[in-house]
GROMACS .gro file of C-alpha atoms in nm:
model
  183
    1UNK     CA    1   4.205  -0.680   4.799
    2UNK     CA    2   4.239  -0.917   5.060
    3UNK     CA    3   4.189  -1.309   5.008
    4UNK     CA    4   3.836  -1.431   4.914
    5UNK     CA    5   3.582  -1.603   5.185
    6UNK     CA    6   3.312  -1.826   5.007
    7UNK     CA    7   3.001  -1.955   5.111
    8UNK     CA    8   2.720  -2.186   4.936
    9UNK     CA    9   2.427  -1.983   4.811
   10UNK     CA   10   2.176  -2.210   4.608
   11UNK     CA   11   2.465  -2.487   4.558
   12UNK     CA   12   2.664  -2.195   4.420
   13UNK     CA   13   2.936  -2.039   4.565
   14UNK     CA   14   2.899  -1.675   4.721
   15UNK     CA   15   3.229  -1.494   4.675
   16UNK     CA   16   3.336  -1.258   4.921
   17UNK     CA   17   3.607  -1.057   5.019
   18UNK     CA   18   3.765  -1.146   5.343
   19UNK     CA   19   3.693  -0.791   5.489
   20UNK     CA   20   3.317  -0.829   5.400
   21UNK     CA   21   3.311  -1.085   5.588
   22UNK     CA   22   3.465  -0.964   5.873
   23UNK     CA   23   3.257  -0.674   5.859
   24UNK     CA   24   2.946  -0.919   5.896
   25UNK     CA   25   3.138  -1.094   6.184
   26UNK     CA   26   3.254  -0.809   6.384
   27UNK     CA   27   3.044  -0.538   6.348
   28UNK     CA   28   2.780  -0.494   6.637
   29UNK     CA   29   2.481  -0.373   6.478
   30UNK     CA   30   2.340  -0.322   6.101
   31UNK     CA   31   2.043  -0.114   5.973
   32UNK     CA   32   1.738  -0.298   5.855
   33UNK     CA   33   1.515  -0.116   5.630
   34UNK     CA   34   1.161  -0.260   5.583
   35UNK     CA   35   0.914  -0.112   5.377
   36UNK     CA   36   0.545  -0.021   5.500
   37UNK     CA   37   0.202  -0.049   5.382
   38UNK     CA   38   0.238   0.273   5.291
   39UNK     CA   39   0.520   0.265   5.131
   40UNK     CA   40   0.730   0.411   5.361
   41UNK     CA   41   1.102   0.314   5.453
   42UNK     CA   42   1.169   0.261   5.811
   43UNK     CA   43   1.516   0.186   5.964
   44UNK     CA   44   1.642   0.017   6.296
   45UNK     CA   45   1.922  -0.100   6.421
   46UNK     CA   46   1.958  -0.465   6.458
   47UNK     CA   47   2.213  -0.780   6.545
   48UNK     CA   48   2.210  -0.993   6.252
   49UNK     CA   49   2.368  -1.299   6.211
   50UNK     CA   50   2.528  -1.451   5.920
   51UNK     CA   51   2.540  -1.780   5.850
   52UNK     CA   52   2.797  -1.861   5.596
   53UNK     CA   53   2.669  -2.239   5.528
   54UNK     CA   54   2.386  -2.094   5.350
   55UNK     CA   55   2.477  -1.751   5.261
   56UNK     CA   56   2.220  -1.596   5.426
   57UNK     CA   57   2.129  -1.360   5.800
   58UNK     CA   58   1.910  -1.431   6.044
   59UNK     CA   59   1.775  -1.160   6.365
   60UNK     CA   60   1.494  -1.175   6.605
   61UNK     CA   61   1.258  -0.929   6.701
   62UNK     CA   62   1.053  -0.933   7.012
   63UNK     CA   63   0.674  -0.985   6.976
   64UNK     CA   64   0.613  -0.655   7.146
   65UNK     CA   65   0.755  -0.482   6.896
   66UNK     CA   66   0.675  -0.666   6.526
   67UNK     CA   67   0.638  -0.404   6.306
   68UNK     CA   68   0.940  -0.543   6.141
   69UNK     CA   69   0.779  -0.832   6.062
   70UNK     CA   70   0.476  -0.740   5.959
   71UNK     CA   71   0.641  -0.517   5.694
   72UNK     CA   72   0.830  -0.824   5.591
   73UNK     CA   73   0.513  -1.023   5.542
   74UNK     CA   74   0.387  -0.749   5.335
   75UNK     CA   75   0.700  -0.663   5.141
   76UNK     CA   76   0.983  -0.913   5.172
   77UNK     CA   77   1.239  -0.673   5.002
   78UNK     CA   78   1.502  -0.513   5.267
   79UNK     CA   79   1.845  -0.422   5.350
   80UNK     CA   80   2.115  -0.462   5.537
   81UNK     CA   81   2.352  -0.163   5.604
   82UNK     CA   82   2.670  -0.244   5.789
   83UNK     CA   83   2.820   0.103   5.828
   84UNK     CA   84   2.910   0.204   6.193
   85UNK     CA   85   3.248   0.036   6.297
   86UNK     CA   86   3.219   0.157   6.677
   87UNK     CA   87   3.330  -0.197   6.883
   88UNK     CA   88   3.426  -0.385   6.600
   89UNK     CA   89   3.823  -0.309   6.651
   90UNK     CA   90   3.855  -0.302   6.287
   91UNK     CA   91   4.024  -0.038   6.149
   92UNK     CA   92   3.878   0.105   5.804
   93UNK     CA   93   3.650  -0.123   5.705
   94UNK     CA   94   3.452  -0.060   5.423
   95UNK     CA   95   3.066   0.002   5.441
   96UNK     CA   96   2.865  -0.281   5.336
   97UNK     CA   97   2.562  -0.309   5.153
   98UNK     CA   98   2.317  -0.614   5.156
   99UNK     CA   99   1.961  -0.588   4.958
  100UNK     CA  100   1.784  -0.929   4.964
  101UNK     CA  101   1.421  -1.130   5.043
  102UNK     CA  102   1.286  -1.177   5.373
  103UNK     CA  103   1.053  -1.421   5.538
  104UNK     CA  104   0.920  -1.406   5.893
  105UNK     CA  105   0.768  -1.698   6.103
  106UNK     CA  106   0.447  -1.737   6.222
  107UNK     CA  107   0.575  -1.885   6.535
  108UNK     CA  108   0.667  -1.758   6.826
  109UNK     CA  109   1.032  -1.885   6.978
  110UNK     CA  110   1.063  -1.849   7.371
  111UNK     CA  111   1.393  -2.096   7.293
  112UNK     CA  112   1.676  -2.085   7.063
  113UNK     CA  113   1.578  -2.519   7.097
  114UNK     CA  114   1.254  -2.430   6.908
  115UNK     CA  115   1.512  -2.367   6.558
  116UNK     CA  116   1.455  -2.637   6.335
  117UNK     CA  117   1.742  -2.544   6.116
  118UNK     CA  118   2.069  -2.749   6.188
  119UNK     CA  119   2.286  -2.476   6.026
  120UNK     CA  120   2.120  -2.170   6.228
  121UNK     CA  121   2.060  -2.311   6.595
  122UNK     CA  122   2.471  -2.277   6.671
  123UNK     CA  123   2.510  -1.955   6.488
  124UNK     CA  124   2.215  -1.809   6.763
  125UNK     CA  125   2.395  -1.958   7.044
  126UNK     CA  126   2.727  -1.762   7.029
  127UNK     CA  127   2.533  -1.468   6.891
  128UNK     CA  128   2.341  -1.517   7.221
  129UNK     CA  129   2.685  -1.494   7.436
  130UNK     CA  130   2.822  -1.221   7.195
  131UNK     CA  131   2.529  -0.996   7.281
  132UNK     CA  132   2.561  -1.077   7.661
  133UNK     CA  133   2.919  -1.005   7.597
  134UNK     CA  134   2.832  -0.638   7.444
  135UNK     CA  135   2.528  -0.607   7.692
  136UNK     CA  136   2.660  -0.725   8.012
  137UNK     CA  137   2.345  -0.537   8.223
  138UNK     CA  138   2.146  -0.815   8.037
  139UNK     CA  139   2.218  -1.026   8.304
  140UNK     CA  140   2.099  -0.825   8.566
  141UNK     CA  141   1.710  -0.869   8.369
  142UNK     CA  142   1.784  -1.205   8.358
  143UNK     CA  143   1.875  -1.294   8.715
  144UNK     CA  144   1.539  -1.066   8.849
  145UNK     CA  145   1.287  -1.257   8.847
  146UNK     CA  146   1.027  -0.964   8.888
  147UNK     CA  147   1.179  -0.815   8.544
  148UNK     CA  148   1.155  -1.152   8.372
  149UNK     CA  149   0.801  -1.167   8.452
  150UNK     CA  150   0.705  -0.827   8.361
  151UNK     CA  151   0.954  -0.850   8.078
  152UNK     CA  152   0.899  -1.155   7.935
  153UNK     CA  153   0.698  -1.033   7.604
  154UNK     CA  154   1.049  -0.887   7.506
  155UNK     CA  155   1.251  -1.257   7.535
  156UNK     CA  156   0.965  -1.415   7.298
  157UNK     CA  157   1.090  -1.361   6.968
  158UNK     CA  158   1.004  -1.377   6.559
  159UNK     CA  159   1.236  -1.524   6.339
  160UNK     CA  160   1.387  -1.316   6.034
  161UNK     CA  161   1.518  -1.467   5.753
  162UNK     CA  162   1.722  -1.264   5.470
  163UNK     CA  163   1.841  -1.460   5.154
  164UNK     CA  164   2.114  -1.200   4.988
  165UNK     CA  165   2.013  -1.107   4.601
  166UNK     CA  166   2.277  -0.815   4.613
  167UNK     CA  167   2.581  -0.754   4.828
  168UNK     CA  168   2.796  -0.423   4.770
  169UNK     CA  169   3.092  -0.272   5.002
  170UNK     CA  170   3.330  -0.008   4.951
  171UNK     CA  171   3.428   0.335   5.087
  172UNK     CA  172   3.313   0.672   5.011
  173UNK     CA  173   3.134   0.721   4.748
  174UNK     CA  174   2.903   0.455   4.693
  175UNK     CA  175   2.859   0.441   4.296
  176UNK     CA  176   3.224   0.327   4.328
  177UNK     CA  177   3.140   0.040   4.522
  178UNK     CA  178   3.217  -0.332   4.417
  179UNK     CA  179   2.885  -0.506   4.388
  180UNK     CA  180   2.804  -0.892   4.387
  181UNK     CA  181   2.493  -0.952   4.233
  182UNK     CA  182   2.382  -1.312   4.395
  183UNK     CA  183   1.985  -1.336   4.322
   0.00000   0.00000   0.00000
């Protein structure tokens, strides 16, 4: 196994494999499963971030589409699945497993300067350029300002918050995956 990263979870320190954490670096997109009222599982694909000063992932969703976030409000328990490579340039990574809590704000953020968190607000800024990086027709949305205006709704977003209780990685099988139990 490759050398160790480690982060501060809780004034404890979050061990992690070095290829974890690339994987949360590098990959493009995860799958967040929320749970519904009903009790049904949904899954989409989403760009989290992780922010190693406090162990924990942050994403957005877009107020026109908060189903997310009201599941979270109803039942904070989700995951993270990091297991398609495509774009990442890494070559055999294993599949990566994150179960944790998560909290959604009330508020609305038209700005990344509406963060209050000191750890988060750079973390959002070069996830920002990494996703105009991957998404280069973002720009053309952007520069138009007949789509900003009838697309505006999409740019005003929710804040998602995931604190990590269990992290677990491998590949193939997955009852032979390493598992760090963190909650």
């Amino acid at each position: 196994m490759s050398a160790g990263y480690e982060a501060d979870y809780q004034g404890q320190a979050l061990a992690l494999p070095e290829e974890v954490r690339e994987v949360f670096d590098r990959f493009l997109v995860a799958d967040l499963t929320t749970v519904t009222g009903d009790g049904t599982a949904v899954t989409w694909p989403v760009l989290p971030i992780f922010e190693a000063k406090t162990a924990r992932f942050a994403l957005v969703t877009s107020i026109g589409l908060p189903a997310k976030a009201h599941n979270i409000r109803r039942r904070p328990h989700v995951s993270l699945l990091y297991a398609d490579p495509l774009g990442s340039d890494l070559v055999d990574p294993p599949r990566v497993l994150v179960q944790g809590r998560a909290t959604a704000e009330d508020r609305v953020l038209v700005s990344i300067d509406q963060v209050d968190d000191q750890f988060l607000v750079p973390v959002m800024k070069e996830a920002a350029v990494r996703l105009a990086r991957r998404q280069p027709n973002l720009g053309l949305y952007l520069s138009n300002p007949l789509s900003r205006y009838l697309m505006d709704w999409y740019f005003m977003r929710i804040l998602i918050l995931i604190q990590p209780l269990r992290i677990a990685w491998g590949r193939g099988d997955p009852s032979g995956w390493e598992v760090l139990d963190v909650g």
